[in-house]
Coordinates of C-alpha atoms and ligand atoms in Angstrom, one line a residue:
X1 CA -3.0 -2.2 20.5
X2 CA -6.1 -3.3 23.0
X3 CA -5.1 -5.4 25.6
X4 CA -6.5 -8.6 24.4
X5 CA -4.2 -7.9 21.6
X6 CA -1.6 -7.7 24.2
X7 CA -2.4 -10.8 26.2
X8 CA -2.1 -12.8 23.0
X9 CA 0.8 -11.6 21.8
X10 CA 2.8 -12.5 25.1
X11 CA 0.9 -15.9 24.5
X12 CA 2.0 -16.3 21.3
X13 CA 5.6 -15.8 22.4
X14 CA 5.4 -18.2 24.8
X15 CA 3.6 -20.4 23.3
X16 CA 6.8 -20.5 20.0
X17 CA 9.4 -20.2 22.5
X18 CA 8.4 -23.5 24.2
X19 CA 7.9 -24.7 20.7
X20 CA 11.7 -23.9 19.9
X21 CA 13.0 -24.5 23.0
X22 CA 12.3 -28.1 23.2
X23 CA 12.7 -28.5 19.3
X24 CA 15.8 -27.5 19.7
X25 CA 16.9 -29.9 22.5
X26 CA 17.6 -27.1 24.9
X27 CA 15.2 -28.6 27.2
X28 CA 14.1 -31.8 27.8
X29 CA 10.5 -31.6 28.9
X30 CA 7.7 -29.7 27.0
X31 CA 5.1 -27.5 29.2
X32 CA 2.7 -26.5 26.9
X33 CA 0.1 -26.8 29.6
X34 CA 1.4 -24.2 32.4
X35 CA 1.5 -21.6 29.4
X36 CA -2.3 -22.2 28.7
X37 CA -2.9 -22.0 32.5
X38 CA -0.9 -18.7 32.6
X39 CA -3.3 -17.2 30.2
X40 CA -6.4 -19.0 31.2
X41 CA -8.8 -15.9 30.6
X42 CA -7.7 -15.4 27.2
X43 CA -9.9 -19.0 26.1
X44 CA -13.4 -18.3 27.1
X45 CA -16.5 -17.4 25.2
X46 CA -16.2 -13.8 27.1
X47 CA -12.8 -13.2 26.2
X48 CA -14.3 -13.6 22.3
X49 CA -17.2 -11.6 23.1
X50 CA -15.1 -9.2 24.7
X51 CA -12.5 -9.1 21.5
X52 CA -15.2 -9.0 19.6
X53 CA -16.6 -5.4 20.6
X54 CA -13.1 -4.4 21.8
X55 CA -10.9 -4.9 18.5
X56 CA -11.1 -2.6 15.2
X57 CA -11.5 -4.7 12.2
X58 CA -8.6 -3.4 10.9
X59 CA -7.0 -5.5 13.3
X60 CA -7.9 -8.5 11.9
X61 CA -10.7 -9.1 14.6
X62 CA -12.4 -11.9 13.1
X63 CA -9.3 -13.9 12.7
X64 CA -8.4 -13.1 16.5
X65 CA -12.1 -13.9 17.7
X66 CA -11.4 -17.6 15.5
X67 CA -8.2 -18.2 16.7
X68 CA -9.5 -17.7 20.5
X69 CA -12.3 -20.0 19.8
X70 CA -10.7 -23.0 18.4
X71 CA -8.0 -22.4 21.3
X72 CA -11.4 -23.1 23.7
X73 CA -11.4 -26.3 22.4
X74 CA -7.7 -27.2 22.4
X75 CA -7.3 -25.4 25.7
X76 CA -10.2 -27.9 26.8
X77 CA -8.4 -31.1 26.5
X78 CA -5.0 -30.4 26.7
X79 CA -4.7 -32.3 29.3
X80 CA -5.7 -35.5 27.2
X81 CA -3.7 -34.4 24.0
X82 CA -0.7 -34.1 26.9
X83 CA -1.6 -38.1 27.8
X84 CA -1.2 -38.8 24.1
X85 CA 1.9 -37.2 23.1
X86 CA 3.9 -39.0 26.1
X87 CA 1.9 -42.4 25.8
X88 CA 3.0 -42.2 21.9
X89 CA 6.3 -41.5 23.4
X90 CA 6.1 -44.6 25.2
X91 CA 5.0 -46.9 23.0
X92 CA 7.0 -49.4 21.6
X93 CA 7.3 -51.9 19.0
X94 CA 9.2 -55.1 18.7
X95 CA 11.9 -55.6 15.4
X96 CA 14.1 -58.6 15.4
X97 CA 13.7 -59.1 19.0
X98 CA 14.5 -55.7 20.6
X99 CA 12.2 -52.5 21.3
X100 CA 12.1 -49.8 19.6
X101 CA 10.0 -46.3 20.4
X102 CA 7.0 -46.3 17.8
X103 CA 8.1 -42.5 16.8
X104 CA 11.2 -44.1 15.2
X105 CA 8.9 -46.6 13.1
X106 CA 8.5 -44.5 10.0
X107 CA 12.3 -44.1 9.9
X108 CA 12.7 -47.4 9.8
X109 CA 10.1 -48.2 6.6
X110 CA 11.4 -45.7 4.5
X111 CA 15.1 -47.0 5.1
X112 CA 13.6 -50.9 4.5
X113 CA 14.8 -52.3 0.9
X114 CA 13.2 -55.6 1.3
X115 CA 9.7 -55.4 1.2
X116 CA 8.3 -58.3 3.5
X117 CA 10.5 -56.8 6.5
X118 CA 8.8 -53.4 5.5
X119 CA 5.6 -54.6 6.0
X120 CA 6.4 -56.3 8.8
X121 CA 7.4 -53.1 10.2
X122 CA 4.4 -51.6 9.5
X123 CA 2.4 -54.5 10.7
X124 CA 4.2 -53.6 14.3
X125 CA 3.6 -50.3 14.1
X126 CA -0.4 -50.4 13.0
X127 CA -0.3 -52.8 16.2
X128 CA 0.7 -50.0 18.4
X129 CA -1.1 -47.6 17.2
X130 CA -4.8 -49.6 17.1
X131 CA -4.0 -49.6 21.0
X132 CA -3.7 -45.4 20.6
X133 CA -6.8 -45.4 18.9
X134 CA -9.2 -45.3 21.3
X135 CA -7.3 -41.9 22.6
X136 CA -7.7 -40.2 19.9
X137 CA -11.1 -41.4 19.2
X138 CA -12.1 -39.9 22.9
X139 CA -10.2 -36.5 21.6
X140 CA -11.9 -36.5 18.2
X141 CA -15.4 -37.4 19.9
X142 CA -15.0 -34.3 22.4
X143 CA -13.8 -31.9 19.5
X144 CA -17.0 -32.9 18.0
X145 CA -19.4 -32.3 20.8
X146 CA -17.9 -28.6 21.9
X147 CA -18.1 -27.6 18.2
X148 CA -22.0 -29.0 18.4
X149 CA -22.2 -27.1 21.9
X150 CA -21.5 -23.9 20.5
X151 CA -24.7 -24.1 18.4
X152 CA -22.8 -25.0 15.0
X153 CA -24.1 -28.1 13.3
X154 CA -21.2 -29.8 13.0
X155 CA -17.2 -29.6 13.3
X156 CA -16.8 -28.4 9.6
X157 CA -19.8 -25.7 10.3
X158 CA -18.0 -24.8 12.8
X159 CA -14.9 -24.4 10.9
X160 CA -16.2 -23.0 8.0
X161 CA -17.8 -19.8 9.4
X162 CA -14.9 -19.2 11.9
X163 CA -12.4 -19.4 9.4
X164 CA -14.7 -17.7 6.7
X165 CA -13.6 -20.7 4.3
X166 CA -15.9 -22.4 1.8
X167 CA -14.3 -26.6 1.4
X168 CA -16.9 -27.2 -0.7
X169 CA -15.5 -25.0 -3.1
X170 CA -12.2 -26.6 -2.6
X171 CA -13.1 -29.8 -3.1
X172 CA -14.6 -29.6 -6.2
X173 CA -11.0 -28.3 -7.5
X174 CA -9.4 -31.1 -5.8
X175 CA -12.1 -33.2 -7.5
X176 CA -11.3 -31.9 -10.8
X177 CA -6.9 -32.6 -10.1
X178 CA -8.2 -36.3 -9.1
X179 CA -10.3 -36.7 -12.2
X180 CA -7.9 -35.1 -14.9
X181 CA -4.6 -36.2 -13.6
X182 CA -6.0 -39.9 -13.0
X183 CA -4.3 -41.3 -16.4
X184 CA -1.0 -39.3 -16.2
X185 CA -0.5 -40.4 -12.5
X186 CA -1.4 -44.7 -12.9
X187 CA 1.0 -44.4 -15.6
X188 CA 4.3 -42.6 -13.1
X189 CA 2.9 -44.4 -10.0
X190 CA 3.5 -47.8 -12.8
X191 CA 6.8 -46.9 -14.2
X192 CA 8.5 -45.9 -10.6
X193 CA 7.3 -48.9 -9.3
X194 CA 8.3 -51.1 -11.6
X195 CA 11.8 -49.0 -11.6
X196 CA 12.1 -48.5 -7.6
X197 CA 10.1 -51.2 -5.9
X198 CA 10.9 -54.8 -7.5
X199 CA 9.2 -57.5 -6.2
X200 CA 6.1 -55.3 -5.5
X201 CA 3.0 -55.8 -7.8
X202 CA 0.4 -53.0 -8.5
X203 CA -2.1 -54.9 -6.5
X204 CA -0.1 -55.3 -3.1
X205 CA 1.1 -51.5 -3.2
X206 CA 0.9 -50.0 0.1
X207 CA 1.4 -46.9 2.0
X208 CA 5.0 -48.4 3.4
X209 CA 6.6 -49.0 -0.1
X210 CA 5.9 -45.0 -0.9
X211 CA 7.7 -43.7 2.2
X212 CA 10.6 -46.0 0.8
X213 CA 10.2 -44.8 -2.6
X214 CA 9.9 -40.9 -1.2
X215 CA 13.2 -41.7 0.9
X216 CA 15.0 -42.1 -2.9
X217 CA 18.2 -42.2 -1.0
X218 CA 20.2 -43.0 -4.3
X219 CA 19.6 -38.7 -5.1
X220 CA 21.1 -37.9 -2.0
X221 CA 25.0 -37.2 -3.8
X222 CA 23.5 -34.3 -5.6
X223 CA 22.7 -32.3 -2.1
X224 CA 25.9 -32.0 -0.2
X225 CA 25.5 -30.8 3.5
X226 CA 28.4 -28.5 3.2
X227 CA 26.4 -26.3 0.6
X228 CA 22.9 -26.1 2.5
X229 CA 23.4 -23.2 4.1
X230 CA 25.5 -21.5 1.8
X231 CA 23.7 -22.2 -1.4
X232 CA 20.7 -20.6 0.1
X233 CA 22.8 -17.5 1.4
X234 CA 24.1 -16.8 -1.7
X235 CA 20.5 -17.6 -3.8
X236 CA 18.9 -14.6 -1.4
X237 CA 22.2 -12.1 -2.0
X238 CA 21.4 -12.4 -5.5
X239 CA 18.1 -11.6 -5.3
X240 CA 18.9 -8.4 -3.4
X241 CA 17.6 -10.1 0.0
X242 CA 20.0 -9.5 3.3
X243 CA 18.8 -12.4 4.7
X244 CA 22.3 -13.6 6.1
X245 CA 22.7 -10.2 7.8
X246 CA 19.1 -9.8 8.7
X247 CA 19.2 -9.9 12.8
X248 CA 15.6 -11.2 13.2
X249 CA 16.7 -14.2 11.4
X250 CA 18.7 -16.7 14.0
X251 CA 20.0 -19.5 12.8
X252 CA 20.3 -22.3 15.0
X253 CA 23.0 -25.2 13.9
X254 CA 24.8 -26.1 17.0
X255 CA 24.5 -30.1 17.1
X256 CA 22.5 -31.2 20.5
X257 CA 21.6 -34.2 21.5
X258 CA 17.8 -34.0 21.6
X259 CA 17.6 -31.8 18.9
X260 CA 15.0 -32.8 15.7
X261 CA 16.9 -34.2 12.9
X262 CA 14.2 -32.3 11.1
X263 CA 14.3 -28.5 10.1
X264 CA 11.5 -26.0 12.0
X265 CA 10.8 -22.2 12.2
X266 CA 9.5 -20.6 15.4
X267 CA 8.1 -17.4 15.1
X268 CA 8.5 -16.5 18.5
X269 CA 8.3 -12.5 18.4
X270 CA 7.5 -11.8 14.5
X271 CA 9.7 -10.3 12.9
X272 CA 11.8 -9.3 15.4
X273 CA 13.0 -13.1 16.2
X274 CA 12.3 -15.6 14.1
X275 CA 14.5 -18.9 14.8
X276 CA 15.6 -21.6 11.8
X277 CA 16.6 -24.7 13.4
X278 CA 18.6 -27.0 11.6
X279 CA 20.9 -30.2 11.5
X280 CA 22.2 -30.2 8.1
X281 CA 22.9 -34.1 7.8
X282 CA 22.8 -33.6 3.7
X283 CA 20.6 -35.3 0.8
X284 CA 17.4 -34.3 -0.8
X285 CA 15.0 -34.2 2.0
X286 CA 17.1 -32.1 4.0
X287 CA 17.4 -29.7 1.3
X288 CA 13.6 -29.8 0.8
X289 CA 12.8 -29.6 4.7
X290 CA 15.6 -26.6 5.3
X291 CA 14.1 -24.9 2.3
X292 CA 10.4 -24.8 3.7
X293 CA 11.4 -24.0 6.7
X294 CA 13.9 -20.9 5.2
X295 CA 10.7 -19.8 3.4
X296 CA 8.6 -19.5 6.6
X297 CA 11.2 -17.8 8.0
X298 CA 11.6 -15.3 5.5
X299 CA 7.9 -14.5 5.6
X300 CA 8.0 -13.4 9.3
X301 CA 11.2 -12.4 10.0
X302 CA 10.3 -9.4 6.4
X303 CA 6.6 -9.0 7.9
X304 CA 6.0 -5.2 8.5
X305 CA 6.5 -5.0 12.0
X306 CA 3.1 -2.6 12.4
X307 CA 0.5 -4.6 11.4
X308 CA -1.3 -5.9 14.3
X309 CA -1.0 -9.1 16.1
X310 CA -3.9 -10.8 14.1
X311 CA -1.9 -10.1 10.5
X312 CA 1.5 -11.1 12.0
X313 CA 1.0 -14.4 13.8
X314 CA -2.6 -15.4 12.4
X315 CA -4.5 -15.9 9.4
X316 CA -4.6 -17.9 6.7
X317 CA -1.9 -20.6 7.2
X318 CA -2.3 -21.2 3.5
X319 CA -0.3 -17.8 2.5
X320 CA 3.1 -18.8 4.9
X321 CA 2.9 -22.5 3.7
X322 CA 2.9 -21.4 0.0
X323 CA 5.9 -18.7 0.5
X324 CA 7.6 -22.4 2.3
X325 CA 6.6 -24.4 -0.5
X326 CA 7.8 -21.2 -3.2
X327 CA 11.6 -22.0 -1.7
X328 CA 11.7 -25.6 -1.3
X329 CA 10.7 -25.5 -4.9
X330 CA 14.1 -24.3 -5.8
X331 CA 15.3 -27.7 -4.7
X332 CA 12.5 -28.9 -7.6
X333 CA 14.1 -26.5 -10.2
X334 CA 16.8 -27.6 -12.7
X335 CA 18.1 -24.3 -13.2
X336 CA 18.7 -23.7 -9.3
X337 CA 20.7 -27.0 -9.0
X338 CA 22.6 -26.3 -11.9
X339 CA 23.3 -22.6 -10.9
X340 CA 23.0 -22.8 -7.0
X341 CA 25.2 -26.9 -6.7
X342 CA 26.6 -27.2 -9.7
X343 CA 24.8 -30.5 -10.7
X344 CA 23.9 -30.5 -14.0
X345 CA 23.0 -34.2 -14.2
X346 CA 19.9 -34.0 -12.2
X347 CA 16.5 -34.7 -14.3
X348 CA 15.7 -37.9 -13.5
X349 CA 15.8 -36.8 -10.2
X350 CA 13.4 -33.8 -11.0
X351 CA 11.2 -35.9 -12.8
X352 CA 10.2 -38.5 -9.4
X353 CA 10.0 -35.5 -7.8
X354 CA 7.8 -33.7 -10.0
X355 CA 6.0 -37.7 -10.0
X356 CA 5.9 -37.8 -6.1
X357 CA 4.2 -34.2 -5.8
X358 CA 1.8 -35.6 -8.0
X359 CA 0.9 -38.3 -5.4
X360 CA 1.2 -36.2 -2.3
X361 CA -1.7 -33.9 -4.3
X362 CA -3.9 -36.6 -4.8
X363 CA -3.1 -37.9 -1.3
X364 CA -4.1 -34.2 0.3
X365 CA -7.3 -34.4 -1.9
X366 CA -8.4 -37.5 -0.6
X367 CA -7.6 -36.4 3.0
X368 CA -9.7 -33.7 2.1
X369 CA -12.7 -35.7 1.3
X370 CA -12.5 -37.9 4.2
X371 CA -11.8 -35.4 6.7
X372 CA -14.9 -33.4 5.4
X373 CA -16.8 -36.7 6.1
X374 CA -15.3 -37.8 9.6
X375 CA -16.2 -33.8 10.7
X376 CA -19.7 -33.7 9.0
X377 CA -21.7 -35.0 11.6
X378 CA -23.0 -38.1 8.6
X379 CA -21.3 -40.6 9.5
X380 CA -19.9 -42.1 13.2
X381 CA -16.4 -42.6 14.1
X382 CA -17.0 -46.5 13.9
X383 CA -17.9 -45.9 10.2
X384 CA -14.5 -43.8 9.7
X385 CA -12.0 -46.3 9.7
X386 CA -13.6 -47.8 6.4
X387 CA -14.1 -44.7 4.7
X388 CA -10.9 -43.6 5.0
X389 CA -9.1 -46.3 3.3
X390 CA -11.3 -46.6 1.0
X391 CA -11.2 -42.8 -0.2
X392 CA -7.2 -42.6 0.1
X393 CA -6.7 -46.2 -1.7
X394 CA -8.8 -45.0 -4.6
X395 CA -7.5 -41.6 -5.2
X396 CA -3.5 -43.0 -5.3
X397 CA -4.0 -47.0 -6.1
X398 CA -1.8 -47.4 -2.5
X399 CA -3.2 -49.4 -0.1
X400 CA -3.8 -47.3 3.2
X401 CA -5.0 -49.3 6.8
X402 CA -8.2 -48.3 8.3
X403 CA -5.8 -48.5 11.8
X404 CA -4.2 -44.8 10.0
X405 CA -8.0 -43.0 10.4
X406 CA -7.0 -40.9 12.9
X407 CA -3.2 -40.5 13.5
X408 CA -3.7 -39.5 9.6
X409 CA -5.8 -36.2 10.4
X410 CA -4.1 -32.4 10.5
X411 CA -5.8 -30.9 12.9
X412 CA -8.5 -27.6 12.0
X413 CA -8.2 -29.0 8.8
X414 CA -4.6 -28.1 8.2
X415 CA -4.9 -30.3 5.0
X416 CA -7.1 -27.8 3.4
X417 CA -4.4 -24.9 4.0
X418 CA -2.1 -27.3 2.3
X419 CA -4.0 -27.9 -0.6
X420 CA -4.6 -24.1 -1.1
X421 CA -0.8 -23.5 -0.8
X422 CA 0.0 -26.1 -3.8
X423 CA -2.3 -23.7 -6.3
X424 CA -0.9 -20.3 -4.5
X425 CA 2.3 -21.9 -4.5
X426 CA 2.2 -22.6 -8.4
X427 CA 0.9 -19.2 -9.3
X428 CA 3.4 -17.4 -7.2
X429 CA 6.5 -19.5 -9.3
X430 CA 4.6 -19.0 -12.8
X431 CA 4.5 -15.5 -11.9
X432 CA 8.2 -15.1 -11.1
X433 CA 9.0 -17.1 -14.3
X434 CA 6.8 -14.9 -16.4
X435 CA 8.3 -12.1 -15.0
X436 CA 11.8 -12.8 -14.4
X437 CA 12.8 -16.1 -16.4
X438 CA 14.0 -19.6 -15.8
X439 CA 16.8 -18.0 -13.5
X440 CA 14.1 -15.9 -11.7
X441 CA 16.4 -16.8 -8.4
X442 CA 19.0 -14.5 -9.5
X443 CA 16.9 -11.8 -10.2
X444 CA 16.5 -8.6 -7.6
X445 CA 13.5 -7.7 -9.6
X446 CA 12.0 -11.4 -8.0
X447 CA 13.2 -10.4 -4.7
X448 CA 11.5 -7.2 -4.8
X449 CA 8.4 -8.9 -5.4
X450 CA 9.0 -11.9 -3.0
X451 CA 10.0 -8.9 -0.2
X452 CA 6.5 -7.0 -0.9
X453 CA 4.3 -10.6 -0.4
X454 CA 5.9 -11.5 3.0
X455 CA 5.8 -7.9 4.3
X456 CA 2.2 -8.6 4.3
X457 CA 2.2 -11.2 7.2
X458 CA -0.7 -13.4 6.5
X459 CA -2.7 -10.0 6.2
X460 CA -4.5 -11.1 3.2
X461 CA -5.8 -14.8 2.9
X462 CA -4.4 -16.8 -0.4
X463 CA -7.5 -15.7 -2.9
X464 CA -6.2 -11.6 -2.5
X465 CA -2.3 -13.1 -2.8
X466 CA -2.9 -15.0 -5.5
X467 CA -5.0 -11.7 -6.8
X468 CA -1.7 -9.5 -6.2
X469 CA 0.4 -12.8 -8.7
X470 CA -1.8 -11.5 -11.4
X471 CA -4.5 -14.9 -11.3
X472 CA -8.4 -14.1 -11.2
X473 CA -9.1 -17.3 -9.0
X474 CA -7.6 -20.0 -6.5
X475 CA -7.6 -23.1 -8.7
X476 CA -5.8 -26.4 -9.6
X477 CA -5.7 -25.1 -13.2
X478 CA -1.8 -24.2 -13.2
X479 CA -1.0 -27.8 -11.6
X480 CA -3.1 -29.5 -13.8
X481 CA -1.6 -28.5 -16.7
X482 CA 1.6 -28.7 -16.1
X483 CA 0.8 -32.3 -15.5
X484 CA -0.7 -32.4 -18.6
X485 CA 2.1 -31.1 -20.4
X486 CA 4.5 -33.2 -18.4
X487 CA 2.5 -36.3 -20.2
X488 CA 2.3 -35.1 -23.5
X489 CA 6.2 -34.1 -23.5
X490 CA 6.7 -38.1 -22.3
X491 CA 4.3 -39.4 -25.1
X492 CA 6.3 -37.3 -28.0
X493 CA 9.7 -38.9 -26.8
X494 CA 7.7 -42.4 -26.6
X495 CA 6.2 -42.2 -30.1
Ligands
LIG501 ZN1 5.2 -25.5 6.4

């Protein structure tokens, strides 16, 4: 290992110990910023010229010369991201007389029956964050400017050539979901609304009522918290993986007070400790959110621990996001809940799921679309605000606010890793169902082949994994489809 290989790796460490430390409510304070100053050197243009001669290819160089230089930028204004995060902390909003901290807003919405009191919630909480703005419009503006600095035309040039990824391939196959699934999805988005939102017409649909819808509370009796834990455990035994006695996998769920309600893997030292943070609390988004996280955790804590740095902690975030989004499907799966909970009654359940992916697709696709105009360099930031409600409204029929144009962005265009997951994601479970059956879960032969993908790390980028599942190209094809089918199955039962 060179020694830039070295430095980064005790960065990395750091860096995801900090991550789980304060996560985990084990301390109070984050200090991201005196871990960047430790390793100061390791962010300059030198330091990636440097790696750049010093670090075999077979190292993933390229990858560790692109991580490096997006760090220059995040390592540039981390002390105005810092002045964000605590003046989001801070902010407050005002319901029924009495503050409470903005971050506790979208809690709020999605537990709202009534809908006037939901959008007045959300009326409070686009008030608080039009005052943020102008924060993250300064952040933005000098992302912009250091990508433009560096000789690249833009943000997504710059993007694009570090991360050797072509978005205009991928959105024309998120063009092609949008245009096919169009029909299917008016006609779910109009039966759950009329089924789960009374009193809300198609016209005054907005992005409040779906976090409401997505909370679907009245699904939470087929998840008990009691069998999180152990309904996983026992889904990995039977597919020959010793997760539950696998010492790089730490399970973390001791109650604390400051701990997230929400499930999160840090890979601090990959494989060799690889922490799953829970609070089971029970019902179907915990299940979901534990099961994503599990799957990230199985990815590094079974990476081969001799591949280099570059292939362990780096890469293409698409690969560990579909290997997540391969073991919260379980939670998706009939067979699994039947098998795995013993609920047998569960369809209409499966089916607003199946309905709500649907919308989060078209969602990411739009995001896509108007994050690959806010970082072209066409248009200014003033102009943003418009195009982004406009883009998101018309690919789901839900109204989105213009005040959401910025707190609404992944950063490095997370939302294209996303999006890549969904189709790796899908080809990965065809595969195991071709291969293995319905009850692929239960099957060592699909834990063999699950062990072999995450041994890679994030070696390979999602076109070679989804080349090892047996598919000549990346594409929406698989999702599309089943969408299709979905609608013809409903049609037959109608006629
Ligand atoms: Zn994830």
């Amino acid at each position: 290992m060179t020694d830039i290989e070295k430095q980064l790796e005790a960065f990395l460490n750091e860096f995801e110990r900090e991550g789980y430390e304060t996560g985990a409510g084990l301390k109070d304070e984050a200090d991201f910023t005196s871990i960047y100053e430790r390793h100061a050197g390791l962010f300059s243009h030198e330091t990636a010229a440097a790696a750049r001669g010093a670090v075999p290819e077979e190292n993933g160089c390229g990858t560790l010369v692109a991580f490096l230089t997006v760090n220059i930028i995040d390592n540039a204004l981390k002390e105005a991201m810092d002045e964000l995060i605590t003046a989001e902390l801070k902010a407050t909003i005002q319901v029924n007389g009495k503050e409470v901290p903005l971050r506790q807003a979208q809690i709020l919405i999605s537990n709202e029956p009534d809908p006037a009191a939901r959008r007045a919630l959300d009326a409070a909480r686009l008030a608080a964050q039009r005052k943020l703005n102008p924060q993250y419009a300064d952040l933005q503006r000098r992302s912009h400017l250091m990508s433009l600095d560096m000789g690249y035309v833009s943000y997504t040039d710059f993007f694009q050539k570090l991360e050797g990824l072509d978005l205009s391939v991928l959105k024309a196959h998120t063009q092609k979901l949008l245009d096919e699934t169009a029909g299917v999805y008016e006609e779910l988005l109009n039966r759950y609304r009329s089924a789960l939102l009374p009193g809300v017409s198609a016209a005054d649909l907005e992005q409040c009522d779906m976090a409401f819808m997505r909370r679907a509370s009245h699904f939470d009796d087929l998840f008990p918290a009691k069998q999180l834990v152990s309904s996983a455990w026992k889904t990995l035994a039977a597919m020959g993986v010793d997760a539950a006695d696998n010492p790089n996998i730490r399970l973390d769920i001791e109650r604390r007070e400051n701990k997230s309600p929400r499930a999160f893997c840090s890979p601090v030292r990959v494989p060799h400790e690889v922490y799953l943070v829970i609070m089971p609390h029970g019902g179907a988004d915990d299940y979901n959110s534990f099961l994503h996280e599990l799957g990230h955790t199985l990815h590094f804590a079974y990476a081969d621990p001799a591949l280099p740095v570059a292939h362990r902690f780096l890469g293409d975030n698409s690969v560990t996001e579909a290997h997540a989004m391969t073991i919260e499907y379980l939670s998706y799966c009939g067979p699994w809940l039947e098998w795995a909970l013993g609920k047998s009654e569960s369809r209409e359940y499966l089916e607003f799921m199946d309905f709500f992916e649907l919308y989060m697709l078209r969602r990411y696709s739009a995001k896509l679309h108007y994050e690959l105009a806010l970082h072209g360099g066409e248009y200014g930031l003033g102009e943003c605000a418009g195009i982004y409600a406009d883009t998101l409204t018309r690919a789901t029929s839900v109204q989105y606010s213009p005040d959401d144009y910025l707190r609404d962005v992944d950063p490095h265009f997370y939302c294209a890793r996303y999006l890549r997951a969904w189709m790796l994601r899908r080809q990965i479970v065809s595969a195991l169902e071709q291969k293995f059956g319905g009850a692929w879960f239960t099957d060592p032969g699909a834990g063999r082949m699950l062990h072999e993908l995450w041994s890679l790390g994030q070696k390979e980028n999602a076109e070679a994994v989804s080349a090892r599942a047996g598919f000549h190209e990346l594409n929406m094809d698989a999702i599309i489809a089943h969408y299709r089918q979905a609608n013809a199955r409903q049609e037959s039962k109608e006629n």
